[in-house]
mmCIF file of C-alpha atoms in Angstrom:
data_model
loop_
_atom_site.group_PDB
_atom_site.id
_atom_site.type_symbol
_atom_site.label_atom_id
_atom_site.label_comp_id
_atom_site.label_asym_id
_atom_site.label_seq_id
_atom_site.Cartn_x
_atom_site.Cartn_y
_atom_site.Cartn_z
ATOM 1 C CA MET A 1 77.710 66.838 126.885
ATOM 2 C CA HIS A 2 74.950 67.305 129.593
ATOM 3 C CA THR A 3 73.102 63.878 129.894
ATOM 4 C CA ASP A 4 69.573 64.359 131.129
ATOM 5 C CA ASP A 5 66.668 62.246 129.779
ATOM 6 C CA ARG A 6 64.533 64.804 128.220
ATOM 7 C CA GLN A 7 63.291 64.841 124.674
ATOM 8 C CA LEU A 8 62.017 67.779 122.548
ATOM 9 C CA PRO A 9 58.666 67.116 121.226
ATOM 10 C CA THR A 10 57.659 68.076 117.668
ATOM 11 C CA GLY A 11 55.348 70.981 116.845
ATOM 12 C CA SER A 12 55.542 74.445 118.768
ATOM 13 C CA PRO A 13 58.129 74.781 121.466
ATOM 14 C CA ARG A 14 55.512 76.828 123.394
ATOM 15 C CA GLN A 15 53.040 73.993 123.642
ATOM 16 C CA ALA A 16 54.818 71.281 125.658
ATOM 17 C CA ASN A 17 58.106 70.254 127.068
ATOM 18 C CA TYR A 18 59.234 66.687 128.283
ATOM 19 C CA SER A 19 61.135 65.230 131.113
ATOM 20 C CA ALA A 20 62.212 62.057 132.776
ATOM 21 C CA ALA A 21 59.941 60.672 135.507
ATOM 22 C CA PRO A 22 61.553 59.126 138.584
ATOM 23 C CA SER A 23 60.905 55.839 136.837
ATOM 24 C CA GLY A 24 62.633 56.852 133.768
ATOM 25 C CA ALA A 25 59.444 57.184 131.816
ATOM 26 C CA VAL A 26 58.816 60.291 129.806
ATOM 27 C CA HIS A 27 56.048 62.695 130.433
ATOM 28 C CA VAL A 28 54.893 66.064 129.613
ATOM 29 C CA ARG A 29 55.655 68.835 132.075
ATOM 30 C CA GLU A 30 55.304 72.524 132.665
ATOM 31 C CA ILE A 31 53.137 73.588 129.748
ATOM 32 C CA GLY A 32 54.041 77.010 128.398
ATOM 33 C CA ASP A 33 57.263 77.256 130.241
ATOM 34 C CA PRO A 34 59.910 77.852 127.691
ATOM 35 C CA SER A 35 62.863 78.304 129.864
ATOM 36 C CA HIS A 36 63.917 74.660 129.690
ATOM 37 C CA LEU A 37 64.049 74.832 126.114
ATOM 38 C CA TYR A 38 66.463 77.644 126.421
ATOM 39 C CA MET A 39 68.465 75.265 128.528
ATOM 40 C CA ASP A 40 68.437 72.767 125.562
ATOM 41 C CA GLY A 41 69.495 75.497 123.047
ATOM 42 C CA LEU A 42 72.333 76.273 125.334
ATOM 43 C CA ARG A 43 73.495 72.769 125.395
ATOM 44 C CA ALA A 44 73.693 72.700 121.825
ATOM 45 C CA LEU A 45 75.574 75.877 121.592
ATOM 46 C CA LEU A 46 78.180 74.812 124.198
ATOM 47 C CA ALA A 47 78.687 71.324 122.549
ATOM 48 C CA ILE A 48 79.243 73.253 119.056
ATOM 49 C CA THR A 49 81.649 75.544 120.922
ATOM 50 C CA VAL A 50 83.567 72.743 122.274
ATOM 51 C CA VAL A 51 83.700 71.142 118.823
ATOM 52 C CA PHE A 52 84.789 74.245 117.121
ATOM 53 C CA GLY A 53 87.482 75.067 119.770
ATOM 54 C CA HIS A 54 89.037 71.494 119.358
ATOM 55 C CA ALA A 55 88.825 71.638 115.490
ATOM 56 C CA TRP A 56 90.472 75.087 115.427
ATOM 57 C CA ILE A 57 93.330 74.232 117.678
ATOM 58 C CA LEU A 58 93.996 70.861 116.082
ATOM 59 C CA ILE A 59 94.255 72.139 112.561
ATOM 60 C CA ILE A 60 95.157 75.988 112.763
ATOM 61 C CA GLU A 61 98.425 77.110 113.951
ATOM 62 C CA ASP A 62 98.884 78.969 117.267
ATOM 63 C CA TYR A 63 97.852 82.768 117.327
ATOM 64 C CA ALA A 64 100.071 85.213 115.496
ATOM 65 C CA PRO A 65 99.224 88.916 115.217
ATOM 66 C CA THR A 66 96.869 89.766 112.487
ATOM 67 C CA SER A 67 94.858 92.761 111.124
ATOM 68 C CA SER A 68 91.843 90.337 110.196
ATOM 69 C CA LEU A 69 89.095 90.957 112.843
ATOM 70 C CA LEU A 70 87.473 87.746 111.702
ATOM 71 C CA VAL A 71 90.691 85.587 112.471
ATOM 72 C CA GLN A 72 91.111 87.354 115.785
ATOM 73 C CA SER A 73 87.476 86.454 116.497
ATOM 74 C CA LEU A 74 87.735 82.991 115.773
ATOM 75 C CA TYR A 75 90.924 82.517 117.761
ATOM 76 C CA GLY A 76 89.090 84.071 120.650
ATOM 77 C CA LEU A 77 85.962 81.807 120.170
ATOM 78 C CA ALA A 78 88.376 78.790 120.207
ATOM 79 C CA GLY A 79 89.522 79.605 123.712
ATOM 80 C CA PHE A 80 86.147 79.117 125.155
ATOM 81 C CA ALA A 81 85.927 75.255 124.988
ATOM 82 C CA HIS A 82 86.965 74.833 128.709
ATOM 83 C CA ALA A 83 84.283 77.324 129.777
ATOM 84 C CA ALA A 84 81.644 75.584 127.838
ATOM 85 C CA VAL A 85 82.416 72.317 129.769
ATOM 86 C CA ILE A 86 82.187 74.156 133.014
ATOM 87 C CA LEU A 87 78.696 75.379 131.919
ATOM 88 C CA PHE A 88 77.739 71.843 131.065
ATOM 89 C CA PHE A 89 78.360 70.902 134.568
ATOM 90 C CA VAL A 90 76.064 73.388 135.888
ATOM 91 C CA LEU A 91 73.360 72.402 133.632
ATOM 92 C CA SER A 92 74.068 68.687 134.468
ATOM 93 C CA GLY A 93 73.839 69.557 138.308
ATOM 94 C CA TYR A 94 70.483 71.209 137.931
ATOM 95 C CA TRP A 95 68.885 68.292 136.015
ATOM 96 C CA ILE A 96 70.247 65.506 138.065
ATOM 97 C CA THR A 97 69.632 67.168 141.308
ATOM 98 C CA ARG A 98 65.860 67.772 140.117
ATOM 99 C CA SER A 99 65.768 64.068 139.155
ATOM 100 C CA VAL A 100 67.317 62.811 142.691
ATOM 101 C CA VAL A 101 65.127 64.937 144.896
ATOM 102 C CA ARG A 102 61.867 63.863 143.049
ATOM 103 C CA ARG A 103 63.106 60.093 143.299
ATOM 104 C CA VAL A 104 63.754 60.431 147.038
ATOM 105 C CA ASP A 105 60.420 62.112 147.628
ATOM 106 C CA VAL A 106 58.546 59.154 146.213
ATOM 107 C CA GLY A 107 60.882 56.330 147.321
ATOM 108 C CA TRP A 108 64.704 55.963 146.594
ATOM 109 C CA SER A 109 66.265 52.844 145.095
ATOM 110 C CA TRP A 110 69.997 52.836 144.406
ATOM 111 C CA ARG A 111 69.468 49.919 141.906
ATOM 112 C CA THR A 112 66.870 51.599 139.754
ATOM 113 C CA TYR A 113 68.721 54.984 139.839
ATOM 114 C CA LEU A 114 72.159 53.651 138.976
ATOM 115 C CA VAL A 115 70.862 51.399 136.227
ATOM 116 C CA ASP A 116 69.118 54.373 134.749
ATOM 117 C CA ARG A 117 72.103 56.776 134.924
ATOM 118 C CA SER A 118 74.568 54.071 133.987
ATOM 119 C CA ALA A 119 72.518 53.212 130.856
ATOM 120 C CA ARG A 120 72.004 56.816 129.890
ATOM 121 C CA LEU A 121 75.884 57.219 129.758
ATOM 122 C CA ALA A 122 76.844 53.655 128.502
ATOM 123 C CA VAL A 123 74.389 53.899 125.512
ATOM 124 C CA VAL A 124 76.589 56.551 124.170
ATOM 125 C CA LEU A 125 80.098 55.961 125.806
ATOM 126 C CA VAL A 126 80.407 52.374 124.788
ATOM 127 C CA PRO A 127 79.943 52.812 120.935
ATOM 128 C CA ALA A 128 81.850 56.290 121.105
ATOM 129 C CA LEU A 129 84.835 54.322 122.604
ATOM 130 C CA VAL A 130 84.673 51.735 119.785
ATOM 131 C CA LEU A 131 84.317 54.252 116.896
ATOM 132 C CA GLY A 132 87.073 56.366 118.470
ATOM 133 C CA GLY A 133 89.312 53.390 118.760
ATOM 134 C CA ILE A 134 88.679 52.421 115.099
ATOM 135 C CA LEU A 135 89.378 55.962 113.991
ATOM 136 C CA ASP A 136 92.427 56.359 116.087
ATOM 137 C CA ALA A 137 93.881 53.085 114.904
ATOM 138 C CA VAL A 138 93.569 54.303 111.417
ATOM 139 C CA GLY A 139 95.338 57.554 112.360
ATOM 140 C CA VAL A 140 98.194 55.802 114.233
ATOM 141 C CA TRP A 141 98.821 52.749 112.230
ATOM 142 C CA ILE A 142 97.642 53.314 108.783
ATOM 143 C CA VAL A 143 98.016 57.053 108.180
ATOM 144 C CA GLU A 144 100.851 57.352 110.834
ATOM 145 C CA SER A 145 99.831 61.083 111.082
ATOM 146 C CA PRO A 146 101.868 63.530 113.064
ATOM 147 C CA THR A 147 98.720 64.682 114.801
ATOM 148 C CA HIS A 148 97.998 61.132 116.225
ATOM 149 C CA LEU A 149 101.808 61.001 117.110
ATOM 150 C CA GLY A 150 101.623 64.196 119.024
ATOM 151 C CA ARG A 151 104.090 66.147 116.743
ATOM 152 C CA THR A 152 102.077 69.198 115.692
ATOM 153 C CA GLY A 153 102.327 71.191 118.861
ATOM 154 C CA SER A 154 98.528 71.319 119.474
ATOM 155 C CA TRP A 155 97.930 71.711 123.184
ATOM 156 C CA VAL A 156 94.885 69.579 123.029
ATOM 157 C CA LEU A 157 96.680 66.463 121.688
ATOM 158 C CA ARG A 158 100.534 66.557 122.613
ATOM 159 C CA LYS A 159 100.705 62.731 123.238
ATOM 160 C CA ASN A 160 101.405 59.656 121.043
ATOM 161 C CA VAL A 161 97.955 58.223 120.993
ATOM 162 C CA GLU A 162 99.233 54.632 120.629
ATOM 163 C CA ALA A 163 100.095 54.645 124.282
ATOM 164 C CA ASP A 164 96.468 55.163 125.351
ATOM 165 C CA LEU A 165 94.816 52.582 122.942
ATOM 166 C CA SER A 166 95.506 49.845 125.318
ATOM 167 C CA ILE A 167 92.880 47.417 126.823
ATOM 168 C CA ALA A 168 93.551 48.521 130.318
ATOM 169 C CA THR A 169 92.846 52.103 129.263
ATOM 170 C CA LEU A 170 89.649 51.233 127.646
ATOM 171 C CA LEU A 171 88.521 49.222 130.754
ATOM 172 C CA SER A 172 89.150 52.227 132.954
ATOM 173 C CA ASN A 173 87.064 54.337 130.577
ATOM 174 C CA LEU A 174 84.286 51.819 130.764
ATOM 175 C CA LEU A 175 84.426 52.033 134.402
ATOM 176 C CA PHE A 176 84.569 55.999 134.587
ATOM 177 C CA LEU A 177 88.026 55.849 135.822
ATOM 178 C CA GLN A 178 89.572 58.154 132.998
ATOM 179 C CA SER A 179 91.749 60.818 134.436
ATOM 180 C CA ILE A 180 91.733 59.109 137.711
ATOM 181 C CA VAL A 181 93.714 55.890 137.270
ATOM 182 C CA ALA A 182 94.358 56.068 133.505
ATOM 183 C CA GLN A 183 94.040 58.652 130.590
ATOM 184 C CA PRO A 184 90.995 58.965 128.443
ATOM 185 C CA PHE A 185 91.030 56.414 125.654
ATOM 186 C CA GLY A 186 92.800 57.266 122.493
ATOM 187 C CA THR A 187 92.479 60.751 121.283
ATOM 188 C CA ASN A 188 89.262 61.263 123.062
ATOM 189 C CA GLY A 189 90.472 63.572 125.815
ATOM 190 C CA PRO A 190 87.083 65.219 126.302
ATOM 191 C CA LEU A 191 85.820 61.974 127.966
ATOM 192 C CA TRP A 192 87.584 63.030 131.222
ATOM 193 C CA SER A 193 84.289 64.911 132.026
ATOM 194 C CA VAL A 194 82.218 61.894 131.538
ATOM 195 C CA ALA A 195 84.050 60.363 134.583
ATOM 196 C CA VAL A 196 83.406 63.661 136.516
ATOM 197 C CA GLU A 197 79.670 63.353 135.527
ATOM 198 C CA PHE A 198 79.461 59.750 136.810
ATOM 199 C CA TRP A 199 80.835 60.417 140.269
ATOM 200 C CA CYS A 200 78.800 63.523 140.606
ATOM 201 C CA TYR A 201 75.749 61.244 139.960
ATOM 202 C CA VAL A 202 76.900 59.121 142.772
ATOM 203 C CA TRP A 203 78.036 61.563 145.385
ATOM 204 C CA PHE A 204 75.095 64.078 145.265
ATOM 205 C CA PRO A 205 72.512 61.516 146.141
ATOM 206 C CA ALA A 206 74.704 59.856 148.641
ATOM 207 C CA LEU A 207 75.078 63.205 150.447
ATOM 208 C CA TRP A 208 71.285 64.152 149.925
ATOM 209 C CA LEU A 209 70.135 60.749 151.497
ATOM 210 C CA LEU A 210 72.396 61.345 154.363
ATOM 211 C CA PHE A 211 71.139 64.865 154.858
ATOM 212 C CA ARG A 212 67.509 63.804 154.353
ATOM 213 C CA TYR A 213 67.397 60.450 156.328
ATOM 214 C CA ARG A 214 70.518 61.026 158.583
ATOM 215 C CA ARG A 215 71.741 57.516 157.491
ATOM 216 C CA PRO A 216 74.971 56.848 155.516
ATOM 217 C CA SER A 217 74.815 54.765 152.348
ATOM 218 C CA TRP A 218 77.731 52.667 150.807
ATOM 219 C CA ALA A 219 78.031 55.391 148.141
ATOM 220 C CA VAL A 220 79.581 57.914 150.559
ATOM 221 C CA LEU A 221 82.676 55.720 150.752
ATOM 222 C CA THR A 222 83.287 56.467 146.956
ATOM 223 C CA LEU A 223 84.267 60.114 148.239
ATOM 224 C CA VAL A 224 87.674 58.570 148.840
ATOM 225 C CA LEU A 225 88.317 59.011 145.248
ATOM 226 C CA ALA A 226 88.696 62.640 145.765
ATOM 227 C CA ALA A 227 91.939 61.654 147.585
ATOM 228 C CA ALA A 228 93.225 60.033 144.495
ATOM 229 C CA ALA A 229 91.979 62.836 142.122
ATOM 230 C CA PRO A 230 91.595 66.050 144.147
ATOM 231 C CA GLN A 231 90.337 67.786 140.938
ATOM 232 C CA LEU A 232 87.308 65.776 141.018
ATOM 233 C CA MET A 233 86.180 67.451 144.032
ATOM 234 C CA SER A 234 86.823 70.865 142.463
ATOM 235 C CA TYR A 235 84.503 69.911 139.666
ATOM 236 C CA PHE A 236 81.829 68.511 141.941
ATOM 237 C CA ALA A 237 81.822 71.852 143.609
ATOM 238 C CA ILE A 238 81.144 73.489 140.204
ATOM 239 C CA TRP A 239 78.557 70.947 139.481
ATOM 240 C CA LEU A 240 76.765 71.685 142.759
ATOM 241 C CA CYS A 241 76.231 75.293 141.394
ATOM 242 C CA GLY A 242 73.415 73.547 139.352
ATOM 243 C CA SER A 243 72.040 71.972 142.585
ATOM 244 C CA GLY A 244 72.035 75.196 144.106
ATOM 245 C CA LEU A 245 70.082 76.745 141.081
ATOM 246 C CA PHE A 246 67.413 74.033 141.644
ATOM 247 C CA PHE A 247 66.902 74.590 145.348
ATOM 248 C CA LEU A 248 66.711 78.367 144.802
ATOM 249 C CA GLU A 249 64.402 78.024 141.839
ATOM 250 C CA ARG A 250 61.921 76.214 144.154
ATOM 251 C CA LYS A 251 61.834 79.079 146.372
ATOM 252 C CA LEU A 252 61.901 81.848 143.991
ATOM 253 C CA VAL A 253 60.213 80.788 140.750
ATOM 254 C CA SER A 254 56.479 82.037 140.655
ATOM 255 C CA ASP A 255 54.228 84.309 138.491
ATOM 256 C CA GLN A 256 54.643 87.063 141.277
ATOM 257 C CA ASN A 257 58.503 87.281 140.523
ATOM 258 C CA ARG A 258 58.013 88.494 136.915
ATOM 259 C CA GLY A 259 58.094 92.145 135.925
ATOM 260 C CA ASP A 260 60.650 94.923 136.008
ATOM 261 C CA ALA A 261 62.465 93.687 139.000
ATOM 262 C CA GLY A 262 62.779 90.271 137.151
ATOM 263 C CA ARG A 263 64.224 91.861 133.976
ATOM 264 C CA LEU A 264 66.619 93.992 136.140
ATOM 265 C CA THR A 265 67.712 90.725 137.852
ATOM 266 C CA MET A 266 68.485 89.192 134.445
ATOM 267 C CA MET A 267 70.582 92.206 133.241
ATOM 268 C CA VAL A 268 72.700 92.166 136.306
ATOM 269 C CA ALA A 269 73.102 88.360 136.196
ATOM 270 C CA VAL A 270 74.243 88.633 132.400
ATOM 271 C CA ALA A 271 76.580 91.435 133.152
ATOM 272 C CA ALA A 272 78.271 89.444 135.951
ATOM 273 C CA PHE A 273 78.224 86.149 133.804
ATOM 274 C CA ALA A 274 80.085 88.272 131.048
ATOM 275 C CA ALA A 275 82.656 89.497 133.464
ATOM 276 C CA ALA A 276 83.152 86.003 134.803
ATOM 277 C CA LEU A 277 83.446 84.532 131.165
ATOM 278 C CA ALA A 278 86.098 87.097 130.347
ATOM 279 C CA TRP A 279 88.115 86.295 133.494
ATOM 280 C CA ASN A 280 87.864 82.529 132.780
ATOM 281 C CA ARG A 281 89.015 83.131 129.178
ATOM 282 C CA SER A 282 92.135 85.055 130.405
ATOM 283 C CA GLY A 283 93.335 81.851 132.197
ATOM 284 C CA THR A 284 91.659 78.907 133.717
ATOM 285 C CA SER A 285 91.818 78.264 137.502
ATOM 286 C CA PHE A 286 89.319 76.740 140.036
ATOM 287 C CA PRO A 287 88.266 80.178 141.502
ATOM 288 C CA ALA A 288 87.625 81.436 137.820
ATOM 289 C CA ASP A 289 85.759 78.322 136.964
ATOM 290 C CA LEU A 290 83.481 78.481 140.241
ATOM 291 C CA VAL A 291 82.593 82.147 139.698
ATOM 292 C CA LEU A 292 81.817 81.343 136.093
ATOM 293 C CA ALA A 293 79.463 78.464 137.271
ATOM 294 C CA ALA A 294 77.806 80.660 140.112
ATOM 295 C CA THR A 295 77.267 83.579 137.719
ATOM 296 C CA PHE A 296 75.857 81.216 135.049
ATOM 297 C CA SER A 297 73.532 79.695 137.659
ATOM 298 C CA ALA A 298 72.386 83.203 138.406
ATOM 299 C CA VAL A 299 71.555 83.826 134.640
ATOM 300 C CA LEU A 300 69.567 80.495 134.599
ATOM 301 C CA LEU A 301 67.619 81.383 137.681
ATOM 302 C CA ALA A 302 66.684 84.737 136.094
ATOM 303 C CA LEU A 303 65.731 82.890 132.976
ATOM 304 C CA ARG A 304 63.439 80.676 134.948
ATOM 305 C CA VAL A 305 61.938 83.675 136.919
ATOM 306 C CA ASN A 306 61.317 85.784 133.815
ATOM 307 C CA ARG A 307 60.536 82.848 131.386
ATOM 308 C CA PRO A 308 60.945 84.967 128.188
ATOM 309 C CA ALA A 309 59.166 83.304 125.054
ATOM 310 C CA PHE A 310 61.258 80.840 123.199
ATOM 311 C CA PRO A 311 61.710 81.671 119.465
ATOM 312 C CA ARG A 312 60.034 79.096 117.382
ATOM 313 C CA ARG A 313 62.899 79.383 114.814
ATOM 314 C CA LEU A 314 65.232 78.140 117.428
ATOM 315 C CA ALA A 315 63.354 74.974 118.181
ATOM 316 C CA PRO A 316 65.671 72.717 115.975
ATOM 317 C CA LEU A 317 68.692 74.024 117.913
ATOM 318 C CA ALA A 318 66.872 73.183 121.305
ATOM 319 C CA GLY A 319 65.981 69.704 119.674
ATOM 320 C CA PHE A 320 69.541 68.891 118.769
ATOM 321 C CA GLY A 321 70.559 70.031 122.306
ATOM 322 C CA ALA A 322 68.144 67.668 123.869
ATOM 323 C CA ARG A 323 68.792 64.675 121.588
ATOM 324 C CA ALA A 324 72.299 64.767 120.411
ATOM 325 C CA SER A 325 74.534 67.041 122.379
ATOM 326 C CA PHE A 326 76.046 64.137 124.334
ATOM 327 C CA SER A 327 76.549 62.186 121.038
ATOM 328 C CA LEU A 328 78.286 65.258 119.700
ATOM 329 C CA TYR A 329 80.597 65.864 122.663
ATOM 330 C CA ALA A 330 81.453 62.043 122.904
ATOM 331 C CA THR A 331 82.416 61.512 119.249
ATOM 332 C CA HIS A 332 83.632 64.662 117.842
ATOM 333 C CA PHE A 333 87.389 64.435 118.846
ATOM 334 C CA PRO A 334 88.343 61.300 117.082
ATOM 335 C CA LEU A 335 86.667 62.385 114.042
ATOM 336 C CA VAL A 336 88.228 65.819 113.970
ATOM 337 C CA ALA A 337 91.607 64.310 114.895
ATOM 338 C CA LEU A 338 91.516 61.962 111.840
ATOM 339 C CA LEU A 339 90.563 64.694 109.446
ATOM 340 C CA ALA A 340 93.547 66.649 110.975
ATOM 341 C CA GLY A 341 95.656 63.569 110.387
ATOM 342 C CA PHE A 342 94.912 63.865 106.603
ATOM 343 C CA VAL A 343 95.255 67.490 106.235
ATOM 344 C CA VAL A 344 97.808 68.427 108.597
ATOM 345 C CA GLY A 345 101.424 67.591 108.233
ATOM 346 C CA SER A 346 104.085 68.278 110.927
ATOM 347 C CA ARG A 347 102.966 72.001 111.135
ATOM 348 C CA ARG A 348 99.383 72.990 111.671
ATOM 349 C CA LEU A 349 97.918 75.262 108.923
ATOM 350 C CA PRO A 350 97.637 79.069 108.825
ATOM 351 C CA PRO A 351 94.277 80.588 109.126
ATOM 352 C CA SER A 352 93.633 81.042 105.523
ATOM 353 C CA PRO A 353 90.023 81.190 103.993
ATOM 354 C CA THR A 354 90.607 77.518 102.603
ATOM 355 C CA ASN A 355 91.877 76.090 106.054
ATOM 356 C CA MET A 356 89.045 77.990 107.878
ATOM 357 C CA ALA A 357 86.786 76.335 105.504
ATOM 358 C CA ILE A 358 88.262 72.956 106.385
ATOM 359 C CA VAL A 359 87.506 73.677 110.136
ATOM 360 C CA ALA A 360 84.009 74.669 109.324
ATOM 361 C CA GLY A 361 83.659 71.312 107.347
ATOM 362 C CA ALA A 362 85.019 69.476 110.466
ATOM 363 C CA VAL A 363 82.278 71.140 112.652
ATOM 364 C CA PHE A 364 79.565 70.590 110.224
ATOM 365 C CA GLY A 365 80.602 66.896 109.693
ATOM 366 C CA SER A 366 80.775 66.274 113.381
ATOM 367 C CA LEU A 367 77.233 67.590 113.804
ATOM 368 C CA LEU A 368 75.852 65.325 110.908
ATOM 369 C CA ALA A 369 77.837 62.328 112.315
ATOM 370 C CA ALA A 370 76.428 63.037 115.953
ATOM 371 C CA SER A 371 72.811 63.375 114.704
ATOM 372 C CA LEU A 372 73.144 59.768 113.116
ATOM 373 C CA PHE A 373 74.894 58.525 116.099
ATOM 374 C CA ALA A 374 72.314 59.830 118.368
ATOM 375 C CA ARG A 375 69.644 58.088 116.395
ATOM 376 C CA LEU A 376 71.432 54.771 116.888
ATOM 377 C CA THR A 377 72.450 55.250 120.535
ATOM 378 C CA GLU A 378 70.637 58.179 122.655
ATOM 379 C CA ALA A 379 67.377 57.429 121.005
ATOM 380 C CA LYS A 380 67.645 53.973 122.403
ATOM 381 C CA THR A 381 68.274 54.837 125.905
ATOM 382 C CA GLU A 382 64.764 53.949 127.424
ATOM 383 C CA ARG A 383 64.957 50.579 125.654
ATOM 384 C CA VAL A 384 68.391 49.720 127.176
ATOM 385 C CA ARG A 385 67.130 50.890 130.658
ATOM 386 C CA VAL A 386 63.985 48.524 130.611
ATOM 387 C CA VAL A 387 66.148 45.582 129.442
ATOM 388 C CA ALA A 388 68.643 46.395 132.172
ATOM 389 C CA GLN A 389 66.154 46.622 134.967
ATOM 390 C CA ARG A 390 64.580 43.422 133.969
ATOM 391 C CA LEU A 391 67.898 41.580 134.067
ATOM 392 C CA LEU A 392 68.764 43.028 137.334
ATOM 393 C CA GLN A 393 65.375 42.851 138.836
ATOM 394 C CA PRO A 394 65.729 41.226 142.372
ATOM 395 C CA ARG A 395 64.213 37.511 142.283
ATOM 396 C CA TRP A 396 63.837 37.358 146.047
ATOM 397 C CA GLY A 397 64.049 39.709 149.087
ATOM 398 C CA LYS A 398 63.545 43.356 149.291
ATOM 399 C CA ASP A 399 64.945 45.883 146.905
ATOM 400 C CA ASP A 400 67.441 48.686 148.167
ATOM 401 C CA ALA A 401 64.572 51.167 148.144
ATOM 402 C CA ILE A 402 64.072 53.782 150.874
ATOM 403 C CA ALA A 403 60.330 54.369 151.118
ATOM 404 C CA LYS A 404 58.886 57.811 151.603
ATOM 405 C CA ALA A 405 58.361 58.491 155.250
#
């Protein structure tokens, strides 16, 4: 679900990579550095993991002992959806910190920054809410499915969706207040993390400007939201692991850091991450989430230090991660829930080959839908930003910029 501004170029992934400049323009960066492409590939894998987990849990019945290693493995994989979201927060923290620090170095403007970030989120969130509302309305009032009425026992959708299809809930989601003052809209529970992302986008630059210039801004006051939703601060701490990755990277990443020591660091980091992932899979908690985020940051740091060659055959995966992972995350749940509404009765289905094929179809269909959705939304982000900046351009007086000292 990570929402940075980068796009993957066509051609060889070893030749170029793109990132958002402070102005929001796209420029080539770090020729020959494939580590960021690995991050894009990870975004795609994490998003697919979330989709599979939700599809499996919505369609397939709860685990029962089985001798099938495949079925056991799929049940196990479905349990990593929460961990995938935690790892998304780390990636988001890295890229947004990178963007904020660069913006502050050249001259900070809250107006420009908030328009850029809001446009990046809203260009996907608004149509995703509309699409989800339509699909949920079909499931609730036309199909009247047990899935949408919360009767199948699936722990990812235990509510009657009708109660969360109100205008008030929709408005709270548009204001990034889902899971703070209201529930996510309709079936789209994954949108809770979009609210976390938005407030992290506000809190980090507020604190960074306070540290850098010793002057508070209005944005610091938004930290009072943590009193209304303490879990927000927990996720902000997890998100800051990505910030820590950025600052450590600036100190440690150099050609001199490569070699045997770097490879050993990578192996140690991967082993620690695997142990943290196993701990997180056994039961979610803030300490387990924080350790998972910290060890994942260590893996990414080792990746940045070593910069292993990026396999050309994985370029499409990285491309999807850069262009459409947010769209996939924001749209998949209503789509899969409606499919479940048609194929699942009051009891979810056993893990037979046919039913596992239905889950695979749900995942593949979500990927295709997200690819199309992204072309109509994410691909238009820069155009939306330009229009929004023009509409909000001050007609008199000074902008809210903090010039570089």
